[in-house]
Coordinates of C-alpha atoms in Angstrom, one line a residue:
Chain A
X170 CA -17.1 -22.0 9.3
X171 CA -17.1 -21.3 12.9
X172 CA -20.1 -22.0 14.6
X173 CA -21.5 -21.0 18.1
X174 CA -23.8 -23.2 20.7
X175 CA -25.7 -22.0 24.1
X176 CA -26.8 -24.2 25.8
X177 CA -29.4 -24.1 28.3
X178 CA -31.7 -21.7 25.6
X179 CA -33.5 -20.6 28.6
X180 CA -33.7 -20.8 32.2
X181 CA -35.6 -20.0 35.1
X182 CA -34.4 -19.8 38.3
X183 CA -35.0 -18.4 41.7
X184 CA -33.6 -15.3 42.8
X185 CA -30.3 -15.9 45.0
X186 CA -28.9 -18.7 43.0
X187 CA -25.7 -19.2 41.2
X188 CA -25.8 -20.4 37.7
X189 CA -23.6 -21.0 34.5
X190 CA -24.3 -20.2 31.3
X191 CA -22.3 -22.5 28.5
X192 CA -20.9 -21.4 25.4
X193 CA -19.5 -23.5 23.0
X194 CA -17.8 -23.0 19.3
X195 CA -16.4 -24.9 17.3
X196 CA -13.3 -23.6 15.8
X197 CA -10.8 -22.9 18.5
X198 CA -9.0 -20.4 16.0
X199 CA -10.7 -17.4 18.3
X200 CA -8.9 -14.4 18.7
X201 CA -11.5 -13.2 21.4
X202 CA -14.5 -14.2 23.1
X203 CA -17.4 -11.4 24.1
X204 CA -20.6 -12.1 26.2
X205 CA -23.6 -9.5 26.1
X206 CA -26.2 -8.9 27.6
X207 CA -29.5 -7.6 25.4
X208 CA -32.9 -6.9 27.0
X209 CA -36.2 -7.6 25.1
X210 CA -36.2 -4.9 22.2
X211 CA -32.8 -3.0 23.2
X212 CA -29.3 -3.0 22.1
X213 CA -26.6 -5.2 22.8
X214 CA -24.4 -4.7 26.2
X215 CA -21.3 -5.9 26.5
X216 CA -20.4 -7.5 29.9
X217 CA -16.9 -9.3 29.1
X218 CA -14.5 -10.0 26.9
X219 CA -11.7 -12.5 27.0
X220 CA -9.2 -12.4 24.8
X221 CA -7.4 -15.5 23.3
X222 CA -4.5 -15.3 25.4
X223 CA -6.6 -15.2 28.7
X224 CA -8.7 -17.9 30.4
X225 CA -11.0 -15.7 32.3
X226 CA -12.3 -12.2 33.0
X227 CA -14.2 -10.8 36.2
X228 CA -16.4 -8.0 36.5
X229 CA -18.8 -8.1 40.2
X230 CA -21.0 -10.7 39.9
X231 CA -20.1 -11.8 36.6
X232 CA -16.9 -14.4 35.5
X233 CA -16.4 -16.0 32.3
X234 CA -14.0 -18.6 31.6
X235 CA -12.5 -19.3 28.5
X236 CA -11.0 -23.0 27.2
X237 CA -10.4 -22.5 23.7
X238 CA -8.6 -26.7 23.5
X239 CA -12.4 -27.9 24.1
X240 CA -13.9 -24.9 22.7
X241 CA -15.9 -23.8 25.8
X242 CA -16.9 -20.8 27.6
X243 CA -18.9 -20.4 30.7
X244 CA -20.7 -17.3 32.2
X245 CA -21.1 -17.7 36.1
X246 CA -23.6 -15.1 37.8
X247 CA -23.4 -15.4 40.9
X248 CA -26.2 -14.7 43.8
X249 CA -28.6 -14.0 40.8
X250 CA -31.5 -11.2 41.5
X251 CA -34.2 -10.1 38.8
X252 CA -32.6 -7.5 37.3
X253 CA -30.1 -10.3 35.9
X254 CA -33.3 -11.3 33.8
X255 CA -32.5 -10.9 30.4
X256 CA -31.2 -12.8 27.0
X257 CA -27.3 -13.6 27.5
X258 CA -25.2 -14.0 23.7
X259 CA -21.9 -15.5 23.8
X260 CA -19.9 -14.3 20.4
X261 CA -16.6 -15.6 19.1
X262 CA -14.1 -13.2 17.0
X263 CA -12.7 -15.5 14.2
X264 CA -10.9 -13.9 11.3
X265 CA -10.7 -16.2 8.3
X266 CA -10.0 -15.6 4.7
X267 CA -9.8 -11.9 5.2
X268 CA -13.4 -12.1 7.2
X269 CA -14.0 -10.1 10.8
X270 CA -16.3 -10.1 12.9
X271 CA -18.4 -12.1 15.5
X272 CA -19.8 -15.1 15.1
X273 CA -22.9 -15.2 17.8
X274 CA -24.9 -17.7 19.5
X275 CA -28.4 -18.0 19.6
X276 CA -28.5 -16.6 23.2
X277 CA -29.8 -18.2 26.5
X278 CA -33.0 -16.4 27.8
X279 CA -32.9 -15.8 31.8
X280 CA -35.4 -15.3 34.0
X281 CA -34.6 -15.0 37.9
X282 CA -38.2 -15.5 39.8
X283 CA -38.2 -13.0 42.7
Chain B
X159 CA -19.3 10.3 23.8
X160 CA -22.2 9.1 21.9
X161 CA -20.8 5.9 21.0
X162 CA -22.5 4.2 18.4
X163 CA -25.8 5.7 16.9
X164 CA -27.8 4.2 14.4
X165 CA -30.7 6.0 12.5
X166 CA -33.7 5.3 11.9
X167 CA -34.9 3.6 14.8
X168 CA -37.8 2.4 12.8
X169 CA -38.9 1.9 9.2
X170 CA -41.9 0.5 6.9
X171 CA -41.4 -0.2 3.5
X172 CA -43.3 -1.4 0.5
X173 CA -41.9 -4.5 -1.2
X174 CA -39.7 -3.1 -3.7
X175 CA -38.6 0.2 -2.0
X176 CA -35.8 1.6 -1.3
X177 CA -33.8 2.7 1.5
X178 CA -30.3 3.8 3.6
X179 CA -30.0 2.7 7.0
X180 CA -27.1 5.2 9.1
X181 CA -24.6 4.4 11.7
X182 CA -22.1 6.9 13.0
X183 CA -19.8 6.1 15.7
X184 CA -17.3 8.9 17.4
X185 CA -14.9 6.6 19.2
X186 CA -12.4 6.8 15.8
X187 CA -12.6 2.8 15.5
X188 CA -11.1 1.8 12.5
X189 CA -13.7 -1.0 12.0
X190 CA -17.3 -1.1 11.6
X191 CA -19.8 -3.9 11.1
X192 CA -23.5 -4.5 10.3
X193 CA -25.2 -7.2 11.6
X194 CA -29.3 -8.1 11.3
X195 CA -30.7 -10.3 14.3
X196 CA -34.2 -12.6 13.3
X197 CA -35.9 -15.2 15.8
X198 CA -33.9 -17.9 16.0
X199 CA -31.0 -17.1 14.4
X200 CA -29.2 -15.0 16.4
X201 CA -27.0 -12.4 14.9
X202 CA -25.4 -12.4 11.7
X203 CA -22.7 -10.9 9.7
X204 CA -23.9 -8.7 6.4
X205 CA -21.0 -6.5 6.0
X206 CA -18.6 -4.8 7.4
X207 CA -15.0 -2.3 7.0
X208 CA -11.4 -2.4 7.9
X209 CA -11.1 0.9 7.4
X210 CA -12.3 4.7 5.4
X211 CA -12.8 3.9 2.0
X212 CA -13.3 -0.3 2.4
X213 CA -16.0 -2.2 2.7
X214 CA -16.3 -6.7 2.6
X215 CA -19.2 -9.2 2.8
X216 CA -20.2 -10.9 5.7
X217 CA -22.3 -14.2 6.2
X218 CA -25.1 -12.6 4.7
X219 CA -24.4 -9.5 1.8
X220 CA -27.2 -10.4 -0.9
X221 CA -29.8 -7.5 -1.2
X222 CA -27.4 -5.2 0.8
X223 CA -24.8 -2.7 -0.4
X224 CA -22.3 -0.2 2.2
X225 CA -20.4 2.2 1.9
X226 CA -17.6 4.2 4.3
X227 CA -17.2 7.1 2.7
X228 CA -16.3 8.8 6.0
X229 CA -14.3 6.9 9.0
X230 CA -17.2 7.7 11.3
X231 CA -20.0 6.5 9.3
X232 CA -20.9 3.2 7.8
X233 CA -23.8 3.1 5.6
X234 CA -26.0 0.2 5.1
X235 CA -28.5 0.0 1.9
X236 CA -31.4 -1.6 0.7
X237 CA -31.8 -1.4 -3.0
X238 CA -35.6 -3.3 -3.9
X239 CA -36.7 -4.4 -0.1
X240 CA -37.9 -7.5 0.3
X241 CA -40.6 -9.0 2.9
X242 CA -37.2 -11.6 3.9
X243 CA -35.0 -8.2 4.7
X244 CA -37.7 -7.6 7.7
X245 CA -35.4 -7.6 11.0
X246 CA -33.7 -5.3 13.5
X247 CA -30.3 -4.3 12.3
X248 CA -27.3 -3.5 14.4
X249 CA -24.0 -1.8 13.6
X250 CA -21.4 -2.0 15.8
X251 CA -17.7 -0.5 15.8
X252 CA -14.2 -1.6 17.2
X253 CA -10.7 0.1 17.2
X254 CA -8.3 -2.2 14.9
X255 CA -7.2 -5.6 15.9
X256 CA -3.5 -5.5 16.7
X257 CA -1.8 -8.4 18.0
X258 CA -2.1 -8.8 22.1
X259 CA -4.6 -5.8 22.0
X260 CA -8.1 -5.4 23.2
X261 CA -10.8 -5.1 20.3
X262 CA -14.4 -5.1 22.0
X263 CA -17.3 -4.5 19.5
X264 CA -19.6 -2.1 21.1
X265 CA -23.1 -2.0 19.6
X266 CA -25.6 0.4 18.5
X267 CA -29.3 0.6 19.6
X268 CA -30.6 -0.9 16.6
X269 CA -33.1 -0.2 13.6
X270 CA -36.2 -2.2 13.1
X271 CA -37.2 -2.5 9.7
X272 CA -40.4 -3.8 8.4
X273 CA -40.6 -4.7 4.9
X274 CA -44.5 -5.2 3.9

């Protein structure tokens, strides 16, 4: 059964700095890997997916990098600002025994102090 | 495009009640999926469907039943609500997974249920 870590579970950090967010699962059998984004009583927004052939995606501020031998992912923001402040899930596609869908972290919970 | 809509957005129920929670999607995805999210447990997997007319268990089916009756809509029920099925739902949609191709889930606001 595939099972999905984040770690830190939250973080606060000044506005302007770069951070990482870690991701980590433990059956490398992926056959993609999504991050969201989800503020406090909203949907889910997806902000990049990397499928299991890639090792990383770009989209502005955002990269995630994908290792599926060590079973890692990484979210970098980068020159962070409040508006980044929000709940970050990192969600692995795994299809096993006829099962499909995404397995999800518990989330990391960001805040970027102004 | 809509994308993915859920209805209700909210709902109270009595221990015991009954009720059908609705998600339409108009992108033509081929597969749908419900999912409920609690405090600390992230999301998880009740059902979900590979197609019109097919429907499978997730992580978590008991005291749920779907249906995809139409490709568009995936329906998600509560037979005799209980106080442990309180939790915001989510369905979400992707087009079918074929090798070396792109199949992003994209999500739906959400329901909050209450179950009293």
């Amino acid at each position: 059964k595939q099972e999905v870590t984040q770690i830190p579970a939250a973080l606060s950090v000044p506005e302007g700095e770069n951070l990482v967010l870690n991701c980590s699962f433990t059956d490398s059998a992926i056959y993609n890997l999504q991050w969201f984004r989800q503020d406090p009583g909203k949907g889910l927004t997806s902000l990049l997916l990397i499928q299991s052939s890639q090792r990383e995606q770009t989209s502005g501020r955002l990269n995630a990098s994908l290792d599926k031998s060590s079973g890692r992912s990484t979210l970098y923001i980068a020159a962070s600002q409040p508006g980044d402040s929000a709940t970050y899930l990192c969600a692995a596609g795994t299809s096993g025994g006829g099962a499909d869908g995404l397995t999800f972290g518990k989330g990391t919970h960001l805040i970027i102090q102004p | 495009n809509a994308g993915v809509t859920q209805t209700p957005k909210f709902r109270v129920l009595k221990t015991g009640q009954s009720m059908t929670l609705l998600c339409a999607q108009d992108m033509n995805h081929e597969y749908m999926y419900w999912y409920r999210q609690d405090p600390g447990m992230g999301l998880r997997l009740i059902h979900y469907s590979v197609g019109e007319g097919t429907t499978a268990k997730g992580e978590v089916p008991d005291g749920y039943n779907v249906s995809r009756l139409k490709k568009q809509n995936f329906l998600l029920g509560l037979e005799s609500a209980a106080p442990s099925q309180t939790s915001v739902y989510f369905c979400a949609s992707s087009p079918r997974r074929f090798l070396g191709e792109v199949n992003e889930q994209f999500f739906g606001p959400g329901t909050r249920l209450t179950v009293l």
